[in-house]
Amino acid sequence: MTKYLIIALVACLSALAAGIRDYGKIRQDRDRLKENQEVFFKKAEYYRTKDSLSAAGIETLVLKKKELESYNRELLQTVQDLDIQIKRVESVSQTASQTTVEINVPVRDTVFVIDSIPIPAQTFEWKDNWVSVGGIIKSGEISCRVQSTDTLVQIVHRIPHTCWFIRWGTKALRQEVVSKNPHSEIIYTEYIKLTK
């Protein structure tokens, strides 16, 4: 009789331990989904650094791999195009920037000789440390070359929980992105951390 009681007690304790473990997982998942909802409703913060460079900050989305498949198929396709298995991806980040430069450039007269036929044309050229523009105007047509160089610095940092002056743990992860090109402006940023 005591043998059956011990077996029943072990079975009950095993069921209780499994229930507590499952409760912990469900609670973590609930907290993750709650934080994701808050991130979805927040917009990215766009600001300028002390050097007047464009910057943006946004909190991290924490998604499961299946959720990424339904949330952003383009991002998933990019991962597959790179021949990376989705199970090996830790996090994904994407940022879009727009470069706008207004220039006034004097036009120079020149002559091109093609097959011993002189062709009158005009040329222009302008450049700074980040953007170069050059081109030829001939026969009512413009041939132009525009080259823009940009460096995006991405920093992911944790935001701790705070109560008065006490800081502990991690409340959220946040990504800050800075564009080093003063002509560029960050128009979109997103950081997704994948979890199992």
Short mmCIF file of C-alpha atoms in Angstrom, two decimals:
data_model
loop_
_atom_site.label_atom_id
_atom_site.label_comp_id
_atom_site.label_asym_id
_atom_site.label_seq_id
_atom_site.Cartn_x
_atom_site.Cartn_y
_atom_site.Cartn_z
CA MET A 1 0.00 0.00 0.00
CA THR A 2 2.76 2.45 0.91
CA LYS A 3 4.45 1.55 -2.35
CA TYR A 4 1.42 2.84 -4.30
CA LEU A 5 1.25 5.96 -2.13
CA ILE A 6 4.89 6.76 -2.87
CA ILE A 7 4.33 6.22 -6.59
CA ALA A 8 1.22 8.46 -6.48
CA LEU A 9 3.13 11.11 -4.50
CA VAL A 10 6.04 11.06 -6.99
CA ALA A 11 3.56 11.31 -9.88
CA CYS A 12 1.78 14.26 -8.23
CA LEU A 13 5.08 16.03 -7.50
CA SER A 14 6.23 15.44 -11.10
CA ALA A 15 2.96 16.85 -12.43
CA LEU A 16 3.28 19.84 -10.08
CA ALA A 17 6.87 20.49 -11.20
CA ALA A 18 5.85 20.25 -14.87
CA GLY A 19 2.93 22.62 -14.24
CA ILE A 20 5.18 25.16 -12.50
CA ARG A 21 7.70 24.95 -15.36
CA ASP A 22 4.96 25.44 -17.97
CA TYR A 23 3.50 28.33 -15.97
CA GLY A 24 6.91 30.03 -15.97
CA LYS A 25 7.24 29.61 -19.75
CA ILE A 26 3.72 30.92 -20.37
CA ARG A 27 4.38 33.89 -18.10
CA GLN A 28 7.64 34.73 -19.93
CA ASP A 29 5.86 34.48 -23.27
CA ARG A 30 3.04 36.72 -22.00
CA ASP A 31 5.55 39.34 -20.83
CA ARG A 32 7.38 39.17 -24.18
CA LEU A 33 4.13 39.67 -26.11
CA LYS A 34 3.14 42.55 -23.82
CA GLU A 35 6.49 44.30 -24.44
CA ASN A 36 6.15 43.69 -28.20
CA GLN A 37 2.72 45.34 -28.20
CA GLU A 38 4.21 48.38 -26.47
CA VAL A 39 7.01 48.51 -29.06
CA PHE A 40 4.51 48.27 -31.95
CA PHE A 41 2.62 51.29 -30.65
CA LYS A 42 5.76 53.34 -30.03
CA LYS A 43 7.31 55.13 -32.96
CA ALA A 44 11.02 55.43 -33.51
CA GLU A 45 12.56 58.55 -32.00
CA TYR A 46 14.35 60.63 -34.63
CA TYR A 47 16.80 63.22 -33.39
CA ARG A 48 20.09 64.98 -34.14
CA THR A 49 23.38 64.34 -32.36
CA LYS A 50 25.62 67.12 -31.06
CA ASP A 51 27.39 67.10 -34.44
CA SER A 52 24.00 67.60 -36.20
CA LEU A 53 24.08 64.07 -37.59
CA SER A 54 20.80 62.22 -38.09
CA ALA A 55 20.04 59.58 -35.46
CA ALA A 56 17.15 57.30 -34.54
CA GLY A 57 16.32 55.07 -31.61
CA ILE A 58 13.80 52.27 -31.20
CA GLU A 59 13.14 49.50 -28.71
CA THR A 60 13.67 45.88 -29.68
CA LEU A 61 11.01 43.51 -30.90
CA VAL A 62 11.52 40.01 -29.50
CA LEU A 63 9.98 37.50 -31.90
CA LYS A 64 10.00 33.75 -32.29
CA LYS A 65 11.19 32.45 -35.63
CA LYS A 66 7.64 31.52 -36.71
CA GLU A 67 6.45 35.03 -35.78
CA LEU A 68 9.19 36.55 -37.94
CA GLU A 69 7.93 34.50 -40.88
CA SER A 70 4.46 36.04 -40.58
CA TYR A 71 5.64 39.53 -39.52
CA ASN A 72 8.19 40.32 -42.22
CA ARG A 73 8.48 37.99 -45.20
CA GLU A 74 10.92 40.32 -47.03
CA LEU A 75 13.41 40.12 -44.17
CA LEU A 76 13.04 36.36 -44.08
CA GLN A 77 13.63 36.20 -47.84
CA THR A 78 16.83 38.24 -47.42
CA VAL A 79 18.07 35.77 -44.80
CA GLN A 80 17.31 32.88 -47.15
CA ASP A 81 19.02 34.66 -50.08
CA LEU A 82 22.17 34.86 -47.95
CA ASP A 83 22.01 31.07 -47.44
CA ILE A 84 21.64 31.46 -43.69
CA GLN A 85 19.42 29.04 -41.83
CA ILE A 86 16.72 30.86 -39.87
CA LYS A 87 17.47 28.73 -36.79
CA ARG A 88 20.98 30.26 -36.66
CA VAL A 89 19.87 33.90 -36.79
CA GLU A 90 20.22 35.76 -33.47
CA SER A 91 18.87 39.18 -34.45
CA VAL A 92 17.97 41.18 -37.52
CA SER A 93 18.24 44.92 -38.01
CA GLN A 94 17.26 47.13 -40.89
CA THR A 95 17.58 50.86 -41.33
CA ALA A 96 16.62 53.10 -44.22
CA SER A 97 18.15 56.49 -44.88
CA GLN A 98 17.49 59.15 -47.46
CA THR A 99 20.18 61.41 -48.86
CA THR A 100 19.20 64.85 -50.11
CA VAL A 101 21.77 67.34 -51.38
CA GLU A 102 20.94 70.65 -53.01
CA ILE A 103 23.79 71.84 -55.20
CA ASN A 104 24.44 74.73 -57.54
CA VAL A 105 27.24 73.94 -59.97
CA PRO A 106 28.60 76.05 -62.81
CA VAL A 107 28.48 74.39 -66.21
CA ARG A 108 31.66 74.37 -68.34
CA ASP A 109 31.67 74.27 -72.12
CA THR A 110 33.72 71.51 -73.69
CA VAL A 111 34.05 69.63 -76.96
CA PHE A 112 34.24 65.84 -77.36
CA VAL A 113 35.71 64.34 -80.50
CA ILE A 114 34.05 61.07 -81.47
CA ASP A 115 35.12 59.47 -84.77
CA SER A 116 36.81 62.78 -85.72
CA ILE A 117 33.48 64.63 -85.32
CA PRO A 118 33.52 67.44 -82.73
CA ILE A 119 30.48 67.31 -80.44
CA PRO A 120 29.88 70.38 -78.26
CA ALA A 121 28.87 69.58 -74.69
CA GLN A 122 28.81 70.98 -71.20
CA THR A 123 30.15 69.32 -68.06
CA PHE A 124 29.61 69.81 -64.37
CA GLU A 125 31.18 68.37 -61.26
CA TRP A 126 30.65 68.82 -57.52
CA LYS A 127 31.81 66.85 -54.50
CA ASP A 128 32.33 66.95 -50.78
CA ASN A 129 33.43 64.27 -48.29
CA TRP A 130 30.20 62.26 -48.64
CA VAL A 131 28.62 62.98 -52.04
CA SER A 132 30.07 63.46 -55.51
CA VAL A 133 28.07 64.49 -58.57
CA GLY A 134 29.37 64.79 -62.11
CA GLY A 135 27.88 64.77 -65.54
CA ILE A 136 27.80 65.75 -69.18
CA ILE A 137 25.10 67.65 -71.05
CA LYS A 138 25.14 67.02 -74.79
CA SER A 139 22.55 66.98 -77.54
CA GLY A 140 19.79 67.85 -75.08
CA GLU A 141 20.67 64.84 -72.90
CA ILE A 142 22.16 64.66 -69.42
CA SER A 143 24.46 61.82 -68.40
CA CYS A 144 25.01 62.00 -64.67
CA ARG A 145 26.91 60.07 -62.01
CA VAL A 146 25.98 60.42 -58.34
CA GLN A 147 27.97 58.68 -55.61
CA SER A 148 27.02 58.86 -51.95
CA THR A 149 29.02 57.38 -49.07
CA ASP A 150 27.35 56.75 -45.75
CA THR A 151 28.29 54.94 -42.57
CA LEU A 152 25.55 53.75 -40.25
CA VAL A 153 26.61 53.12 -36.67
CA GLN A 154 24.23 50.81 -34.81
CA ILE A 155 24.45 50.42 -31.05
CA VAL A 156 22.21 48.04 -29.12
CA HIS A 157 22.04 48.71 -25.38
CA ARG A 158 19.92 47.59 -22.49
CA ILE A 159 17.54 49.79 -20.53
CA PRO A 160 17.49 48.80 -16.84
CA HIS A 161 14.43 48.79 -14.57
CA THR A 162 14.53 51.82 -12.28
CA CYS A 163 12.89 52.63 -8.99
CA TRP A 164 13.99 55.96 -7.60
CA PHE A 165 17.77 55.77 -7.99
CA ILE A 166 18.05 51.98 -7.97
CA ARG A 167 18.68 50.25 -11.30
CA TRP A 168 18.46 46.50 -11.84
CA GLY A 169 17.94 43.89 -14.53
CA THR A 170 16.88 44.62 -18.09
CA LYS A 171 13.60 46.33 -18.90
CA ALA A 172 14.17 46.45 -22.67
CA LEU A 173 16.80 46.42 -25.39
CA ARG A 174 17.10 49.55 -27.49
CA GLN A 175 18.90 50.23 -30.76
CA GLU A 176 20.42 53.62 -31.57
CA VAL A 177 21.44 54.30 -35.17
CA VAL A 178 23.56 57.26 -36.30
CA SER A 179 24.24 58.22 -39.90
CA LYS A 180 27.70 59.72 -40.39
CA ASN A 181 26.66 61.48 -43.63
CA PRO A 182 25.29 64.95 -42.75
CA HIS A 183 23.21 64.95 -45.97
CA SER A 184 21.41 61.72 -44.98
CA GLU A 185 18.40 61.42 -42.76
CA ILE A 186 17.29 58.17 -41.16
CA ILE A 187 13.69 57.53 -42.15
CA TYR A 188 13.14 54.02 -40.76
CA THR A 189 14.80 51.67 -38.32
CA GLU A 190 13.87 48.33 -36.80
CA TYR A 191 15.65 45.82 -34.58
CA ILE A 192 14.31 42.30 -34.09
CA LYS A 193 15.81 39.81 -31.64
CA LEU A 194 14.87 36.20 -32.27
CA THR A 195 14.13 33.80 -29.44
CA LYS A 196 13.23 30.12 -29.30
#
